[in-house]
Coordinates of C-alpha atoms (C1' of nucleotides) in Angstrom, one line a residue:
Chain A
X28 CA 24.6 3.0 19.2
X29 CA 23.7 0.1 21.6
X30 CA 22.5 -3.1 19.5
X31 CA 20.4 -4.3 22.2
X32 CA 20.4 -4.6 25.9
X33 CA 24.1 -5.3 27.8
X34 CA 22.9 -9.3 29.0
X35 CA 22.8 -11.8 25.6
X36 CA 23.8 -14.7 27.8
X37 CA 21.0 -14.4 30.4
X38 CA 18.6 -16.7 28.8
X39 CA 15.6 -17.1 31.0
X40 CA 17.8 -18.8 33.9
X41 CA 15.4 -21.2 35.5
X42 CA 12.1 -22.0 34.8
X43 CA 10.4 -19.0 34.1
X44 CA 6.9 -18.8 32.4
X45 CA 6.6 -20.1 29.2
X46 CA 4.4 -17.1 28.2
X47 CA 5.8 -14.4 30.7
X48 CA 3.1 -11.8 29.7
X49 CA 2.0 -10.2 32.6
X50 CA 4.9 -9.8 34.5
X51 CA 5.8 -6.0 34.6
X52 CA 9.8 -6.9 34.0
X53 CA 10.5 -9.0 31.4
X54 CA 13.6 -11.5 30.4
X55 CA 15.5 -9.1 27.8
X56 CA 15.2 -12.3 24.8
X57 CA 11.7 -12.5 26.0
X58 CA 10.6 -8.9 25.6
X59 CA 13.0 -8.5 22.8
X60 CA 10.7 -10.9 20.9
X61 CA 7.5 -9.7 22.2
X62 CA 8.3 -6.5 20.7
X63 CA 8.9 -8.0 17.0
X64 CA 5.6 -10.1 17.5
X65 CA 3.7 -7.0 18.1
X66 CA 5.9 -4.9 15.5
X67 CA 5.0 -7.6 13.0
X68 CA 1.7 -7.3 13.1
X69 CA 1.4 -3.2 13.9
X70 CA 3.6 -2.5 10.5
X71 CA 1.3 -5.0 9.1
X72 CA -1.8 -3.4 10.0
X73 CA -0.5 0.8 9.7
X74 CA 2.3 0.5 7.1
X75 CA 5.8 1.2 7.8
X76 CA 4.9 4.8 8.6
X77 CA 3.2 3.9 12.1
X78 CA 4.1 5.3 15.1
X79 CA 6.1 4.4 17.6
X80 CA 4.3 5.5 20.6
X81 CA 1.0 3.7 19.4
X82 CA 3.1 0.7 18.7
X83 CA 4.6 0.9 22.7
X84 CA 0.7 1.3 23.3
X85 CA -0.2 -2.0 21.7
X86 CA 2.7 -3.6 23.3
X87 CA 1.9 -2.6 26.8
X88 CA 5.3 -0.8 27.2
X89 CA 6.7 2.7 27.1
X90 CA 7.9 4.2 24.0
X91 CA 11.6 4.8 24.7
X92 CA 11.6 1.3 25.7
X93 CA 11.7 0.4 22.3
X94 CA 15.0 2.4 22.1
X95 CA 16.5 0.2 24.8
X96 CA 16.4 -3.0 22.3
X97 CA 16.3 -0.9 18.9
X98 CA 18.6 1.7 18.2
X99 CA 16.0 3.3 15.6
X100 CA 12.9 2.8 14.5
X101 CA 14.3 1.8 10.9
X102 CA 16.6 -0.8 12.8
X103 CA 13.5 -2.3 14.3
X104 CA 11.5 -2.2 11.0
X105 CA 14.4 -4.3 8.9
X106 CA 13.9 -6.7 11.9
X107 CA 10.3 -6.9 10.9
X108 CA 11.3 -7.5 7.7
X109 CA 13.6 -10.3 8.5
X110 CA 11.1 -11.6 10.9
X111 CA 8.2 -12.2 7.9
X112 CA 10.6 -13.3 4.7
X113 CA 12.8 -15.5 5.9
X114 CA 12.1 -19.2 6.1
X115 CA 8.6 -19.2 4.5
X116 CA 9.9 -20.8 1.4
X117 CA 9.7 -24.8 1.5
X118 CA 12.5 -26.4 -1.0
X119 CA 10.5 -29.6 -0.7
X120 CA 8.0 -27.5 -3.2
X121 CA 10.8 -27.1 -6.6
X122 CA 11.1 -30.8 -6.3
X123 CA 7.3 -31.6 -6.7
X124 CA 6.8 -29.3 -9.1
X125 CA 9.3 -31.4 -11.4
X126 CA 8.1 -34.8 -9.9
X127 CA 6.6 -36.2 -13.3
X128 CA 6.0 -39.4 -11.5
X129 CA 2.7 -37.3 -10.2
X130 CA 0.5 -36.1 -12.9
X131 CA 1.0 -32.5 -13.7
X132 CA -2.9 -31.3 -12.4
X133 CA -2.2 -32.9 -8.7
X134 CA 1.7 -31.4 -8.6
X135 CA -0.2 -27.7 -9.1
X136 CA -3.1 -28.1 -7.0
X137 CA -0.9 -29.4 -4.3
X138 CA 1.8 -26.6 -4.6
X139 CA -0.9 -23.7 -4.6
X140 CA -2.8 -25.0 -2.0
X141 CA 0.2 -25.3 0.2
X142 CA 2.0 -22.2 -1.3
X143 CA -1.2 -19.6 -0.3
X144 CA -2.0 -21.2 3.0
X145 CA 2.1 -20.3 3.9
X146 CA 2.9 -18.0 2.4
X147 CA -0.6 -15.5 1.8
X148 CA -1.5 -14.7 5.1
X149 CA -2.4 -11.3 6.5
X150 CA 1.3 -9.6 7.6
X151 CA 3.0 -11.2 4.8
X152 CA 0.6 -10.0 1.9
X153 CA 0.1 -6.5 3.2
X154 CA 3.6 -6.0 4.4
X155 CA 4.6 -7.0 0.9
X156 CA 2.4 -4.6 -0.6
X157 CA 3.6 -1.8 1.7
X158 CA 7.2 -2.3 0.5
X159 CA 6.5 -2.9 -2.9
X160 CA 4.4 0.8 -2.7
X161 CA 7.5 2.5 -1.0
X162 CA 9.8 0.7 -3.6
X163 CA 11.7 -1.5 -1.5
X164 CA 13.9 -4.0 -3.4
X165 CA 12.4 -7.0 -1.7
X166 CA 9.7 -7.4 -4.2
X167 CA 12.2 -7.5 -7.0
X168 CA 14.2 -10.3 -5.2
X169 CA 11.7 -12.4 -4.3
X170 CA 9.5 -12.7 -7.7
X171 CA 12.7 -13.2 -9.2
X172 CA 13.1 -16.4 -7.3
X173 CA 9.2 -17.1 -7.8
X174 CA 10.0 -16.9 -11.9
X175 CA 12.8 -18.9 -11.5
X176 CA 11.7 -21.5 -8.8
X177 CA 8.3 -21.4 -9.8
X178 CA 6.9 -19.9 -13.5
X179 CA 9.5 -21.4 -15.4
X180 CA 9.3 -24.6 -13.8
X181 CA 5.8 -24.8 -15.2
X182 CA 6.7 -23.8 -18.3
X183 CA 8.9 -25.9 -18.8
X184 CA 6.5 -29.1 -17.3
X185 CA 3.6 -27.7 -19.3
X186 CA 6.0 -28.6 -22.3
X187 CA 6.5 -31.3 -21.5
X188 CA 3.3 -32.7 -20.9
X189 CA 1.5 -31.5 -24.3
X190 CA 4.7 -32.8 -26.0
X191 CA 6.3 -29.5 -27.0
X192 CA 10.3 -28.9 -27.1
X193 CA 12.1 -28.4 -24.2
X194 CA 13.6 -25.3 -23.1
X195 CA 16.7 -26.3 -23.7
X196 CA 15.8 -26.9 -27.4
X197 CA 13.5 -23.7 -27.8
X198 CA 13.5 -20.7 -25.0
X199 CA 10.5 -19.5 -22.9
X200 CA 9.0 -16.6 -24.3
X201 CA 7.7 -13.6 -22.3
X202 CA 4.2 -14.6 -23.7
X203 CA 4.4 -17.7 -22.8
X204 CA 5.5 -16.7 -19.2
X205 CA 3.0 -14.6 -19.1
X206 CA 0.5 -17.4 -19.1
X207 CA 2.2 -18.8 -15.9
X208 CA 2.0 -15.6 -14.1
X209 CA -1.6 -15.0 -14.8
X210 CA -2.4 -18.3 -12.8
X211 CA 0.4 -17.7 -10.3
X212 CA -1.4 -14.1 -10.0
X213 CA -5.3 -15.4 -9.8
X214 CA -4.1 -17.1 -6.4
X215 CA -2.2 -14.3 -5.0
X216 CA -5.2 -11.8 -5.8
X217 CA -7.5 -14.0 -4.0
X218 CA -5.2 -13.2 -1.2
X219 CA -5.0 -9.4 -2.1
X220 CA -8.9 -9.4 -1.9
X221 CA -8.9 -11.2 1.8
X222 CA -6.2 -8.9 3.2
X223 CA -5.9 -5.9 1.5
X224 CA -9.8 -5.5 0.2
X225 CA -11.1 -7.4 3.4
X226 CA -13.5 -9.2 1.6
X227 CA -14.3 -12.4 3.1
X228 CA -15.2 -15.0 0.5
X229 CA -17.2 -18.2 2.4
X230 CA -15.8 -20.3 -1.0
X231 CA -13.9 -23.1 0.2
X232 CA -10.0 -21.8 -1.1
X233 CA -8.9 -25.4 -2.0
X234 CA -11.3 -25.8 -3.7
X235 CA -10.9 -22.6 -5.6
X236 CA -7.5 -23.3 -6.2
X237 CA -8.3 -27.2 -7.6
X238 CA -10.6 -25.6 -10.1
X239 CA -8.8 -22.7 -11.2
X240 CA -5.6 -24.9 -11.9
X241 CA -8.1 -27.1 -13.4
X242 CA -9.2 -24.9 -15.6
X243 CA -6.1 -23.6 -16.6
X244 CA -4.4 -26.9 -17.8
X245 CA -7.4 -27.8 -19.5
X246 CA -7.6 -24.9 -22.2
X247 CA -3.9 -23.9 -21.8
X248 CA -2.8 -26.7 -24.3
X249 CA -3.6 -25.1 -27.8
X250 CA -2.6 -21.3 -27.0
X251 CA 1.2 -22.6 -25.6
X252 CA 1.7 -24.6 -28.0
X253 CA 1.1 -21.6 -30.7
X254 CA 2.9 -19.6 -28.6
X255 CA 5.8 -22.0 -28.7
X256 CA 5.9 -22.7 -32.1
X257 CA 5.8 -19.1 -33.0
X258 CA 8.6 -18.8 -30.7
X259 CA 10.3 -21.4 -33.1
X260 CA 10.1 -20.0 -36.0
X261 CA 11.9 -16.7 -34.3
X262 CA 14.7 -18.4 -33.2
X263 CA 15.8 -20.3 -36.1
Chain B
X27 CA -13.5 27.8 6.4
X28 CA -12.9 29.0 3.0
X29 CA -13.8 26.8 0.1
X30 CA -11.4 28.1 -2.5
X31 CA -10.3 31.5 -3.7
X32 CA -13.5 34.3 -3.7
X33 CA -13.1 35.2 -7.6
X34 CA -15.2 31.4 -9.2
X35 CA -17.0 33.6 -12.3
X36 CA -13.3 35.0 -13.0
X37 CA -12.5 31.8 -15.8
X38 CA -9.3 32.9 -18.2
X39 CA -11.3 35.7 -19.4
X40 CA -10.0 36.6 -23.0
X41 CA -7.4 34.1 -24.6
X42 CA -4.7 33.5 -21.8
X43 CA -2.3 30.7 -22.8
X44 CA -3.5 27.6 -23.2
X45 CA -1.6 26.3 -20.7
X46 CA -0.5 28.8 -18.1
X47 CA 2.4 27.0 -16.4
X48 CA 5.4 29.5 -15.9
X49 CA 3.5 32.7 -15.0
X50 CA 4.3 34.0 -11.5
X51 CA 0.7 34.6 -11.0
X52 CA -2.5 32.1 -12.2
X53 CA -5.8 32.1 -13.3
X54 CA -7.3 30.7 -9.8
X55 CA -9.2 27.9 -12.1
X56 CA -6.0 27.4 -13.5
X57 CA -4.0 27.3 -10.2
X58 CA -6.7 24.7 -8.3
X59 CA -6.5 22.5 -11.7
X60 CA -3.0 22.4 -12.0
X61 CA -2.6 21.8 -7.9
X62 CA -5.3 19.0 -8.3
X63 CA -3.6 17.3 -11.0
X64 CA 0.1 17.5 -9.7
X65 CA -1.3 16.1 -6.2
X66 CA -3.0 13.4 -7.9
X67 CA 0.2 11.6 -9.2
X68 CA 2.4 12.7 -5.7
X69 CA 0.0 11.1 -3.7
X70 CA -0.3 8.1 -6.1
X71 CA 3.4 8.3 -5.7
X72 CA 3.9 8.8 -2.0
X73 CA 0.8 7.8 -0.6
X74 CA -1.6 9.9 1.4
X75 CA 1.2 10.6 4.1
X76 CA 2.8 12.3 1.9
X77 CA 4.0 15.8 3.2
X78 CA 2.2 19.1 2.3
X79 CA 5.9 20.9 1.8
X80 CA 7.1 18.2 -0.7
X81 CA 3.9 18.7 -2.7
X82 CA 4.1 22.3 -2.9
X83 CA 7.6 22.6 -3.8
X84 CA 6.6 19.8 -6.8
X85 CA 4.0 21.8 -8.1
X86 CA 6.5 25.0 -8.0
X87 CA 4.8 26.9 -5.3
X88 CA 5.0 27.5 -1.2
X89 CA 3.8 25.1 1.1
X90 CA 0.6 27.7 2.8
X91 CA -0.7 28.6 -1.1
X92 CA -2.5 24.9 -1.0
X93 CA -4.2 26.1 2.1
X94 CA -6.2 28.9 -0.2
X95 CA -7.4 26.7 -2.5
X96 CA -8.6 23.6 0.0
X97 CA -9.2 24.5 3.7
X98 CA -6.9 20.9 4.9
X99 CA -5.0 18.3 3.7
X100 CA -7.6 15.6 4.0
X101 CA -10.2 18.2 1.6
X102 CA -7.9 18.4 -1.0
X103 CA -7.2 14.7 -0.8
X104 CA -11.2 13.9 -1.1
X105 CA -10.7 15.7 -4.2
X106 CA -7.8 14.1 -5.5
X107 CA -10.0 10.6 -5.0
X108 CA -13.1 12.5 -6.8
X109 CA -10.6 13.4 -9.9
X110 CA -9.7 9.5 -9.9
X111 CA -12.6 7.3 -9.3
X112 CA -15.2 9.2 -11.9
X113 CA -16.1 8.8 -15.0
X114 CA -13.8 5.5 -15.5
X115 CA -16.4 3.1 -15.8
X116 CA -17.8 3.0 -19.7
X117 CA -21.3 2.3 -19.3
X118 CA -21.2 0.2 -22.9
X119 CA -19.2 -2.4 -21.2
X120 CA -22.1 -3.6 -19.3
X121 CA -23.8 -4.7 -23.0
X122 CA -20.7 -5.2 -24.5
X123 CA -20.7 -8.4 -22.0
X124 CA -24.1 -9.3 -23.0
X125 CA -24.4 -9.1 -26.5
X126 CA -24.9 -12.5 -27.9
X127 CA -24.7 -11.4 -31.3
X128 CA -20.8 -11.5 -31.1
X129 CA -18.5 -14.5 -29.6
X130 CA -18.2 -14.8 -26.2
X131 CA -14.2 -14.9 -26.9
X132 CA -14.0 -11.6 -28.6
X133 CA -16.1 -9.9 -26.2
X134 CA -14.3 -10.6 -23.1
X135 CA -11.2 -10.4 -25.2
X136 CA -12.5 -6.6 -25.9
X137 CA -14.0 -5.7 -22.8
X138 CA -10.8 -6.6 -20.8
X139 CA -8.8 -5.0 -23.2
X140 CA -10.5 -1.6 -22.9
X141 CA -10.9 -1.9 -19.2
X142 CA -7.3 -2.4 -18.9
X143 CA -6.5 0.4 -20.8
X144 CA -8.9 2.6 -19.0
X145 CA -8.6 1.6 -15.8
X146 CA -5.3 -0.1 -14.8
X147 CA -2.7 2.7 -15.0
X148 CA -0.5 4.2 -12.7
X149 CA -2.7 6.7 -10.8
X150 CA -5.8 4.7 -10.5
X151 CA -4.0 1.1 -9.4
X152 CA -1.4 2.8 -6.6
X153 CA -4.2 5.0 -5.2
X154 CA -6.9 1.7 -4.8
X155 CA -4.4 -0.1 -3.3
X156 CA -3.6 2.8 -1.0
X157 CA -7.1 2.9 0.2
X158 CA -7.0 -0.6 0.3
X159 CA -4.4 -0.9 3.1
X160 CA -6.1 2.3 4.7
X161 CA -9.4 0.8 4.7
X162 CA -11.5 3.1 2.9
X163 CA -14.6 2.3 1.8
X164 CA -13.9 3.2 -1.7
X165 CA -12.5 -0.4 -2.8
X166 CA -15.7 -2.1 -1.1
X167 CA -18.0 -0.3 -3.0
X168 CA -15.6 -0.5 -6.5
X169 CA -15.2 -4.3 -6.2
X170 CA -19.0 -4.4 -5.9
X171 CA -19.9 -3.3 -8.5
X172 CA -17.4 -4.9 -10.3
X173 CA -19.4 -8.3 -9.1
X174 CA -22.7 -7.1 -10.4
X175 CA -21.5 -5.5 -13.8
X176 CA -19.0 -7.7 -14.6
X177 CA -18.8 -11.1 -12.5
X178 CA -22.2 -12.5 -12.9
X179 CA -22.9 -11.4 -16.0
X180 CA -19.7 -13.0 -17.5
X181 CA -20.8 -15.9 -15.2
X182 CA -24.7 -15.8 -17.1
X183 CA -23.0 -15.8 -20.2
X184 CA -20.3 -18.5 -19.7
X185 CA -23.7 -21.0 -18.5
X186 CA -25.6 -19.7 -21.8
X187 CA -22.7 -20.8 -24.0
X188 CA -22.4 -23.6 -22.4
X189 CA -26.3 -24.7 -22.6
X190 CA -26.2 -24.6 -18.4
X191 CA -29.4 -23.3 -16.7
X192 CA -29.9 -19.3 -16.5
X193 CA -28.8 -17.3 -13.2
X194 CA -32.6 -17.3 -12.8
X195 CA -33.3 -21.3 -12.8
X196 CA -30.2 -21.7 -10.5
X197 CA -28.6 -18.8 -8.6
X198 CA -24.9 -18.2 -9.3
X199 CA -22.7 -20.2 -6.3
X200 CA -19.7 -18.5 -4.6
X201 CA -17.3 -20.9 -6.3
X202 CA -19.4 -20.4 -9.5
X203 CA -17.9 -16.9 -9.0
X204 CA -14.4 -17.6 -7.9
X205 CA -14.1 -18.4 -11.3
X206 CA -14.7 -15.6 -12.8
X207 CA -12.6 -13.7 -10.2
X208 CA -9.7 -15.9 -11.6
X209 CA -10.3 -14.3 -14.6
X210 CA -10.5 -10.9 -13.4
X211 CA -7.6 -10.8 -10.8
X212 CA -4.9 -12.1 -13.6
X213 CA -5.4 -8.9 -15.4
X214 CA -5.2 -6.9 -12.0
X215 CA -2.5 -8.7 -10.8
X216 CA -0.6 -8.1 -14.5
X217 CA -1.3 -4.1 -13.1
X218 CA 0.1 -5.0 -9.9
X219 CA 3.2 -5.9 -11.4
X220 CA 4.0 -3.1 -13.6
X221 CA 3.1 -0.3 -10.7
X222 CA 3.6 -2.2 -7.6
X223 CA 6.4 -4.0 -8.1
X224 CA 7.6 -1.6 -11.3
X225 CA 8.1 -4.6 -13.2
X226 CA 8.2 -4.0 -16.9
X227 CA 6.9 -6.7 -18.7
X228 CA 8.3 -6.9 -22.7
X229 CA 5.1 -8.8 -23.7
X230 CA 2.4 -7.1 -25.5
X231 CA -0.4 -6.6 -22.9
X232 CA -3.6 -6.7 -25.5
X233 CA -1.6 -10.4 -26.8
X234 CA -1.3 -11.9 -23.2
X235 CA -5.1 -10.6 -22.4
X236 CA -6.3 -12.4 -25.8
X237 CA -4.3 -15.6 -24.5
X238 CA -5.5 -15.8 -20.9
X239 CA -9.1 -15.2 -22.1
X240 CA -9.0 -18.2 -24.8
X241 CA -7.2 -20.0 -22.1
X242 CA -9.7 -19.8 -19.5
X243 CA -12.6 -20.2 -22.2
X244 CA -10.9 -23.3 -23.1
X245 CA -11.0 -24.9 -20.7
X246 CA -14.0 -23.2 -18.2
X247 CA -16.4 -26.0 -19.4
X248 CA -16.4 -29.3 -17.1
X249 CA -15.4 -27.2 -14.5
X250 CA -18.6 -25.0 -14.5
X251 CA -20.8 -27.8 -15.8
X252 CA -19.7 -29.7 -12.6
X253 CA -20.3 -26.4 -10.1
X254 CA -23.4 -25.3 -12.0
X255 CA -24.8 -28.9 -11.5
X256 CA -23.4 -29.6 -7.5
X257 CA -25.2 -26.0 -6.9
X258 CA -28.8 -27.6 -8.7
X259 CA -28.2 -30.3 -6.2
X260 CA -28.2 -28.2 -3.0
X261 CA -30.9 -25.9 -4.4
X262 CA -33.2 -28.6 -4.8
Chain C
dA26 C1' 18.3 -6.7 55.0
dT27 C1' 21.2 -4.4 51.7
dA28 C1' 24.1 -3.4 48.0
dA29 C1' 24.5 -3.8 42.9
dC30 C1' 22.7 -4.2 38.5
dA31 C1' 19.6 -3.4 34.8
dA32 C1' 14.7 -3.2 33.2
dA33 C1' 11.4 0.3 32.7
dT34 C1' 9.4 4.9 33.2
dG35 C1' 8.8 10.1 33.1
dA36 C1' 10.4 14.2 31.4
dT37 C1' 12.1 16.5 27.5
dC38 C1' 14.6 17.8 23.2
dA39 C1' 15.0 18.9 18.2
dA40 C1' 13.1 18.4 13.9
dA41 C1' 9.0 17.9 11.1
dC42 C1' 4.3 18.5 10.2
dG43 C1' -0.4 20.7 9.3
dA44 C1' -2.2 25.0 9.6
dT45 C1' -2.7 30.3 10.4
dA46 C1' -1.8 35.3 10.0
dA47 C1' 0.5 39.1 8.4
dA48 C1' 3.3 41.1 4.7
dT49 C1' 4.4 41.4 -0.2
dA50 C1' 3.7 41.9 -5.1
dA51 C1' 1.4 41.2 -9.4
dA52 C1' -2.6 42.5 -12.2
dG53 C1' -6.6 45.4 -13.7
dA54 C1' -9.6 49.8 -13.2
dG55 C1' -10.1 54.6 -13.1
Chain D
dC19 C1' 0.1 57.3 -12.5
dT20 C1' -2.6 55.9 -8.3
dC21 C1' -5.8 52.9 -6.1
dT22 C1' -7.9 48.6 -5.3
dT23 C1' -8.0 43.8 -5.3
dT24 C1' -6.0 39.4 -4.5
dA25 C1' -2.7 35.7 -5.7
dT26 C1' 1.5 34.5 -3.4
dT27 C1' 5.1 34.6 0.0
dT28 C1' 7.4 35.0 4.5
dA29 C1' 7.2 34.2 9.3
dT30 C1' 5.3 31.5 12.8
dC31 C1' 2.2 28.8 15.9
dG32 C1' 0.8 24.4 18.1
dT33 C1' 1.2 19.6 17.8
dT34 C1' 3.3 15.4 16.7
dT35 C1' 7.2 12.4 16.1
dG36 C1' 11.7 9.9 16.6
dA37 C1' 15.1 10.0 19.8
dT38 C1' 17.8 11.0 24.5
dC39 C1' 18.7 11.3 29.4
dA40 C1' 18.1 11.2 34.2
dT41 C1' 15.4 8.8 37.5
dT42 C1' 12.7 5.1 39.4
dT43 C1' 11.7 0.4 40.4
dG44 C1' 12.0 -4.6 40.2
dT45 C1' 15.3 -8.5 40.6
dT46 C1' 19.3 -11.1 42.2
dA47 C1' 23.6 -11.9 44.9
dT48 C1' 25.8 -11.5 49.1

DNA sequence: ATAACAAATGATCAAACGATAAATAAAGAG
DNA sequence: CTCTTTATTTATCGTTTGATCATTTGTTAT
């Protein structure tokens, strides 16, 4: 039941390499993190159902080494997990979705560029593909917080800018939600295409994304506002 | 290196039920349909590491009977992708797409309503991405054709509406077909959600396909008209 | 140098897995 | 009924896999 190895307080002492990688006994932190680099990208590339002897192949280490900083496989894997999906959401992105002193075209382009180049990269798409197959709750969690940070957010900026009621006056429907995630989705299946499909488009992706929201805004007008006032006349 | 059980002239015979599920002994036809169809949806489930003893005890027999009906694992999974990936594709799509005699609105509106139907349901989405992650060649070969039967022809019709030049005049540019992919991916990505991510969405699917159709035919225009005319530029 | 500590390895276990072979039992023919 | 055929099961093999333990080897302090 050992969480790791005996020495947390070591640190790397002196001056030792910035990128120890060749030397055949590592600084415990050092390997420790070497090992979730590589397990990062392994569980990535096989799924979670890899094996850990291949993995200590890739890593250039023995396999009941791993054992020595992981007291399970499963312990190593939530690692993993925390490794890819923590800190990869920017706060700085709900403000400028709401900032209406930009206009509403340049707030979207400039949160889906910045969104897929940090957050639709190759271990964080397929390992959240691989969870969401084997029915992890992760999935669940985090498009919850993409609906509420993101899809009704634009929703509720779309409104504003064609002149429609406020949410607060008149709810967001599921239909009109579901116009949000079908540009929200567009963007992540470009991404799905790249890492899952490994299909490698030579089409510039900002400027995909500039036209697609483009696009969007310019024939979303007369099918939300329907959809809203149908939604009015519902709730009254 | 058997192929299957000896007796293939056998069929039911006479009139044995219709549906022979809780006799001790089956029809081998019978037997090799009902094990192909019950490994279909556990390895859509599971994925195709999915364990030979928790398939057999699902379909109700022991673990060695699969091995008289496919010689390995990996036979009987090349079936399970045969039972999946034919016969999908509704040839009258392809002039569905291209018959100008209806509005290009209500045939997208159709076509993506039927291939949604047909196409996007629990076996079929789970087992693509499966081979997705896996790297079969399956997905590759799919998504190509989805490019020539769907893509550019929905491209070729969006420029005719329009009054733009013919594939012919000027070939169709890669973000020229990003656009179309937009299209595309939002209903793929609505299938993502539901069996992927077991979301359940409320909102009428046929509705939300009609909206994001007159959406993106809304407001395609400048967009295109400015790619179609940036690509006459380079082509010149 | 040498003793002490721990990083890393080699050997190995127990369970799980795909696959095989022999034994059993259900159905039809005479 | 008896005999033949074969669908199905029971028992088991060889390998792989996650995990453990004793041993070796590199590093540091004295």
């Amino acid at each position: 039941m050992l969480d790791g190895p005996k020495t947390k307080a070591a640190k790397t002492g002196t001056a030792s390499a910035p990128k120890a990688a060749k030397k055949k006994r590592m600084d415990p932190d050092a390997r420790e993190a070497h090992i979730v680099a590589e397990a990062v990208r392994f569980f990535a590339e096989h799924g979670f159902e890899g094996k850990t002897r291949d993995l200590a192949k890739r890593i250039g280490i023995t396999q009941p080494l791993l054992y020595r900083y992981f007291p399970s496989k499963e312990s190593l894997i939530e690692r993993v997990y925390e490794e890819v999906y923590v800190r990869r959401w920017n706060p700085a992105w709900e403000s400028l979705i709401t900032d209406r002193e930009i206009p509403l075209t340049d707030r979207l382009c400039r949160f889906y560029r910045e969104y897929s180049r940090a957050v639709y990269d190759y271990v964080w798409v397929r390992m959240f593909v691989y969870s969401g197959l084997k029915g992890v709750d992760i999935n669940d969690r985090y498009l919850r917080g993409i609906k509420d940070k993101v899809l009704r957010p634009v929703c509720a900026e779309l409104r504003h800018d064609q002149g429609l009621p406020s949410p607060e006056e008149i709810p967001i429907g599921e239909q009109e939600l579901e116009l949000a995630w079908s540009l929200h989705g567009s963007f992540f299946y470009r991404a799905i295409r790249r890492y899952i499909y490994n299909l490698t488009s030579t089409a510039d992706s900002d400027m995909a994304i500039d036209n697609e929201v483009k696009v969007f805004l310019a024939g979303v007008g007369p099918v939300h506002r329907q959809l809203v006032e149908k939604q009015a006349e519902q709730a009254q």
